[in-house]
Short mmCIF file of C-alpha atoms in Angstrom, two decimals:
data_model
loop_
_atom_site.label_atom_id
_atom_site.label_comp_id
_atom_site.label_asym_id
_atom_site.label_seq_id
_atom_site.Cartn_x
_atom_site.Cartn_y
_atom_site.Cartn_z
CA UNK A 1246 105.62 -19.64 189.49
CA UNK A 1247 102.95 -17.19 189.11
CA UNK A 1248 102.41 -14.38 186.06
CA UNK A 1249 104.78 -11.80 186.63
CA UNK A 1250 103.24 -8.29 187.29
CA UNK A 1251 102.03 -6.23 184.59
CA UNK A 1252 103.98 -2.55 185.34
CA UNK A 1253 100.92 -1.58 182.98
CA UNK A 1254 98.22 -2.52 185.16
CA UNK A 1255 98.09 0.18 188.13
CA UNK A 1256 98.55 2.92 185.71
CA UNK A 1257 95.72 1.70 183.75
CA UNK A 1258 93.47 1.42 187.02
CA UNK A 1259 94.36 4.37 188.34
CA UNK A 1260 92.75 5.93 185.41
CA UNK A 1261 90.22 4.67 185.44
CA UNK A 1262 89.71 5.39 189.25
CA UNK A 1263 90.31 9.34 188.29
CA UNK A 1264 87.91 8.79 185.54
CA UNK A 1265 85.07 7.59 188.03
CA UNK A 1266 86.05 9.61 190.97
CA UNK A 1267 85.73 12.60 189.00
CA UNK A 1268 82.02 12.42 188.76
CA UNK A 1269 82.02 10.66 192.33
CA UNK A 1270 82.82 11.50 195.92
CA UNK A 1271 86.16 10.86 196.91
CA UNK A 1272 85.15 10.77 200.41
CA UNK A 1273 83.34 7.67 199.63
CA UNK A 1274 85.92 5.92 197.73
CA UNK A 1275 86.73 2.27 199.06
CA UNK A 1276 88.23 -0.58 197.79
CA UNK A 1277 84.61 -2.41 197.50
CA UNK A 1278 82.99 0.96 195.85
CA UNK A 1279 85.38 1.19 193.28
CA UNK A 1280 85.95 -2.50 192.52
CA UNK A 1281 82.05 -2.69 191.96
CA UNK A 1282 82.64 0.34 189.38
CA UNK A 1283 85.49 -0.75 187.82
CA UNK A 1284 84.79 -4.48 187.16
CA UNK A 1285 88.07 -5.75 189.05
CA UNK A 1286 87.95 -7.30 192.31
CA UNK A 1287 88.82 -6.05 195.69
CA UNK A 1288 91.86 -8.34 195.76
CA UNK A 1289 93.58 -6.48 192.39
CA UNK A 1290 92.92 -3.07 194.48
CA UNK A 1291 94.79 -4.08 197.06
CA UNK A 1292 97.39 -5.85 196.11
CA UNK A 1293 98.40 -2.53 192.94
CA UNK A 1294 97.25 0.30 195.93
CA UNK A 1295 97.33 -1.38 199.18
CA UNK A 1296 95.65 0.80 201.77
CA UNK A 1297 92.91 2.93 201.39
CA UNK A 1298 94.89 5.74 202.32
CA UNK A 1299 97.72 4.73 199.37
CA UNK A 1300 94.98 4.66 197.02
CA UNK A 1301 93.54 8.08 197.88
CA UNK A 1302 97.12 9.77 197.73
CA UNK A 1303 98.07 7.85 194.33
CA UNK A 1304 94.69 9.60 193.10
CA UNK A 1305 95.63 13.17 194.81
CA UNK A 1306 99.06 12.99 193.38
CA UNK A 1307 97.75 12.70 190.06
CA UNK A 1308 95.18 15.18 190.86
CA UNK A 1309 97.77 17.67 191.77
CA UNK A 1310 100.22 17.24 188.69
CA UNK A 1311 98.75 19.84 186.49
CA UNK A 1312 100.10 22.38 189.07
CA UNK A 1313 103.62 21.28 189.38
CA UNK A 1314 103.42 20.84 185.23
CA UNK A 1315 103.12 24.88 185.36
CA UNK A 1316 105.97 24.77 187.17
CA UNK A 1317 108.27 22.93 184.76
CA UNK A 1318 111.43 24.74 183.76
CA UNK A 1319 110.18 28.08 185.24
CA UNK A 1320 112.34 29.85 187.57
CA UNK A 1321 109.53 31.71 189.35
CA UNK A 1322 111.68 34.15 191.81
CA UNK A 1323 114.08 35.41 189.19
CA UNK A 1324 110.53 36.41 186.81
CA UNK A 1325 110.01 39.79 186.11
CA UNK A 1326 106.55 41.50 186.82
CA UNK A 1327 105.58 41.26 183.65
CA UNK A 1328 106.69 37.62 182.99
CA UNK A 1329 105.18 36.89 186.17
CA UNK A 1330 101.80 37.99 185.09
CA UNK A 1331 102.09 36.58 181.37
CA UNK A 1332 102.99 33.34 183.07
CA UNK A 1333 100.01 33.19 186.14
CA UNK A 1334 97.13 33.91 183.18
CA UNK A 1335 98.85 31.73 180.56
CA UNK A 1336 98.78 28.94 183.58
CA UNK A 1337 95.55 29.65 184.80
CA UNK A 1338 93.75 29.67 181.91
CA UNK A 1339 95.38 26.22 180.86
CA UNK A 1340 94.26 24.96 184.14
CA UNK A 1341 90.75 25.56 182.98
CA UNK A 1342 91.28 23.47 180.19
CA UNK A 1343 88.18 20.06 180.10
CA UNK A 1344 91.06 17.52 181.42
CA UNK A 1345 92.37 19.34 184.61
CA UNK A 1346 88.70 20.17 185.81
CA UNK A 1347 88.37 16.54 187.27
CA UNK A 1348 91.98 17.10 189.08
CA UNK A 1349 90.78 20.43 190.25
CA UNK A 1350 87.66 19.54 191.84
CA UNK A 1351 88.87 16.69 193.38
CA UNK A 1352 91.72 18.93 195.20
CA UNK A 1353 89.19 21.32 196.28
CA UNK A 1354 87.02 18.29 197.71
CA UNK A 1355 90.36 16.54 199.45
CA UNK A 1356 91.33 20.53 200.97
CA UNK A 1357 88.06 20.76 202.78
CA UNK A 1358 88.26 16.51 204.03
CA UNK A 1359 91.91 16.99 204.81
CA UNK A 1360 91.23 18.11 208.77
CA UNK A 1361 88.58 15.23 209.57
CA UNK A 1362 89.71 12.17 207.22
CA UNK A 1363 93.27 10.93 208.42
CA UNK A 1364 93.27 8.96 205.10
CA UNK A 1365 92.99 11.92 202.83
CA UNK A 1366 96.47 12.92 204.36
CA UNK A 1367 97.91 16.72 203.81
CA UNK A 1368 99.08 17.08 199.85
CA UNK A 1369 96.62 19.59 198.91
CA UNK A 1370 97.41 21.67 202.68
CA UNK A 1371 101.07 20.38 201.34
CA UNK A 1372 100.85 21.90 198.01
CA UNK A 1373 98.95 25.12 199.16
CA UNK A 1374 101.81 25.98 201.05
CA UNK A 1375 104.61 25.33 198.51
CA UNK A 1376 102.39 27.94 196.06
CA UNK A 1377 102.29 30.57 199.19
CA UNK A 1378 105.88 30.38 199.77
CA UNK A 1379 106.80 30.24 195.82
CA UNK A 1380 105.08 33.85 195.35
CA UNK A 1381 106.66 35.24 199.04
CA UNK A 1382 109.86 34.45 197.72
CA UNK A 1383 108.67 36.30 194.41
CA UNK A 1384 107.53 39.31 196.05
CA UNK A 1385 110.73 39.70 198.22
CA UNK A 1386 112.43 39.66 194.46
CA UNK A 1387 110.24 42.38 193.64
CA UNK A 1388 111.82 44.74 196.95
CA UNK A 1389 107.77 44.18 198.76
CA UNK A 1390 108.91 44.94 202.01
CA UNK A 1391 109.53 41.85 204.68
CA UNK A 1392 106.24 43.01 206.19
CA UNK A 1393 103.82 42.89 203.50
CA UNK A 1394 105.28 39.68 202.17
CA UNK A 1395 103.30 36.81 203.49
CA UNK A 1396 99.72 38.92 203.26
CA UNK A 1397 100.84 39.65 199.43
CA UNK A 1398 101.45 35.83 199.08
CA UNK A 1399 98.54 34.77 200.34
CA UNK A 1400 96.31 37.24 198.53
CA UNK A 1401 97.96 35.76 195.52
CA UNK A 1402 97.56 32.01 196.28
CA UNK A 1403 93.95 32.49 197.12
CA UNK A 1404 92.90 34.60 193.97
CA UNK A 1405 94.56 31.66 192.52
CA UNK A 1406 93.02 28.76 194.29
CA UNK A 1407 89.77 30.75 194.73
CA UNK A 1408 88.97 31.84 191.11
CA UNK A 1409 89.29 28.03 190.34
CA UNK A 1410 86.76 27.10 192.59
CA UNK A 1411 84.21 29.65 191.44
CA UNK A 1412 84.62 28.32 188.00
CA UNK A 1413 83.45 24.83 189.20
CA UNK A 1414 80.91 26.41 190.02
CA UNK A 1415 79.67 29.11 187.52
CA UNK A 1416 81.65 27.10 184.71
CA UNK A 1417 81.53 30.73 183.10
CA UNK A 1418 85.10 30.64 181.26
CA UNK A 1419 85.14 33.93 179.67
CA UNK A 1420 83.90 35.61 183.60
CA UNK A 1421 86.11 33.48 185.26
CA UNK A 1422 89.31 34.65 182.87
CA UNK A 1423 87.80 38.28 183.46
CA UNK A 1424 87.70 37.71 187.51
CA UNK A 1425 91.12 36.42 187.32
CA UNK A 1426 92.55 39.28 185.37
CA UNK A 1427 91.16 41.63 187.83
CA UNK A 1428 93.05 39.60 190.73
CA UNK A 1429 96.33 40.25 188.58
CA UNK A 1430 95.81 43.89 188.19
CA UNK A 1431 94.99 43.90 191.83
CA UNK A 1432 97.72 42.47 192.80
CA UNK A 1433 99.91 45.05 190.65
CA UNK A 1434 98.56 47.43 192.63
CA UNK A 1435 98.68 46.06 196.29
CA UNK A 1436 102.33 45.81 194.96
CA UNK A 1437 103.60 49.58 193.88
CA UNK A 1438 101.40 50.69 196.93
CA UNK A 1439 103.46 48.67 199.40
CA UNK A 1440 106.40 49.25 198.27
CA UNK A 1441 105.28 52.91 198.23
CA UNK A 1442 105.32 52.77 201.95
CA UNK A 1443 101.33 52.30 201.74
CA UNK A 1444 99.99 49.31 204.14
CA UNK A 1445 98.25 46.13 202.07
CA UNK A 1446 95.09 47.06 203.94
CA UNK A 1447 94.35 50.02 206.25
CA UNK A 1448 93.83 48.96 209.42
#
């Protein structure tokens, strides 16, 4: 009989996959590319991952679990405004924390791959979606009428999703924090002037 597996093992290489694709492309990750890196052979790869396209989603959905941590014993609908807002910066500005900046950029790489590599699959489309409909659902809480809802919503998750990516690229913390709170107060305001009968943008 052979060595049993070690339940150990894929945790440990996926790891150290994140660790290298982080400062890599992940739209040239293969089973050969990574084996070279990593000092394993193809064989371990495949037999912990399997397909290419298991390994890139075991890498997304570790990628992606700093956003569903935010999520963790909140009740997001039933928030007020102001515990909405405390809660978004308090979020965001953990997201911008050294660790998560790997997760981030590779979710912002696999977004923009997702409509011309089948392999890269949908999660980050997946997840962008599950954010949209988590702050419609706030809004109509918050009496925005059925209208303005899914503009307001997606206002939101881009200043969310979009102030991240500008901070891969400045890397300007304090700006980036400033930028964001801007979005909030923004936000506030597209709000009370909605529900004030006021259109989310003149047309």
């Amino acid at each position: 009989m052979g060595r049993p597996a070690n339940p150990n093992r894929r945790p440990e290489l996926l790891s150290q996959i994140l660790e290298h694709v982080a400062t890599s492309s992940l739209s040239r990750v293969t089973f050969r590319s990574l084996a070279g890196a990593l000092g394993v052979s193809t064989y371990v790869l495949v037999y912990h991952f399997g397909s290419r396209r298991d390994l890139i989603d075991a890498i997304l959905d570790e990628s992606v679990r700093m956003r569903r941590e935010a999520l963790e014993g909140v009740d997001v609908e039933a928030l007020s405004r102001e515990e909405m807002l405390a809660w978004m910066r308090e979020a965001f500005i953990t997201s911008l924390e050294p660790r998560h900046l790997p997760g981030i950029r590779l979710q912002f790489e696999a977004g923009s791959l997702e409509s011309i590599d089948p392999d890269i699959g949908t999660r980050i489309t997946d997840s962008y979606a599950v954010w949209n409909e988590l702050f419609a659902g706030w809004l109509r809480r918050q009496d925005v009428p059925e209208t303005e809802v899914d503009r307001l919503a997606l206002h939101i998750t881009n200043c969310l999703f979009g102030t991240q990516f500008g901070y891969l690229i400045s890397g300007d913390r304090a700006a980036t924090i400033d930028v964001f709170d801007i979005a909030l107060a923004t936000t506030v305001g597209q709000i009370d002037a909605v529900r004030a009968g006021i259109p989310a943008v003149t047309k």
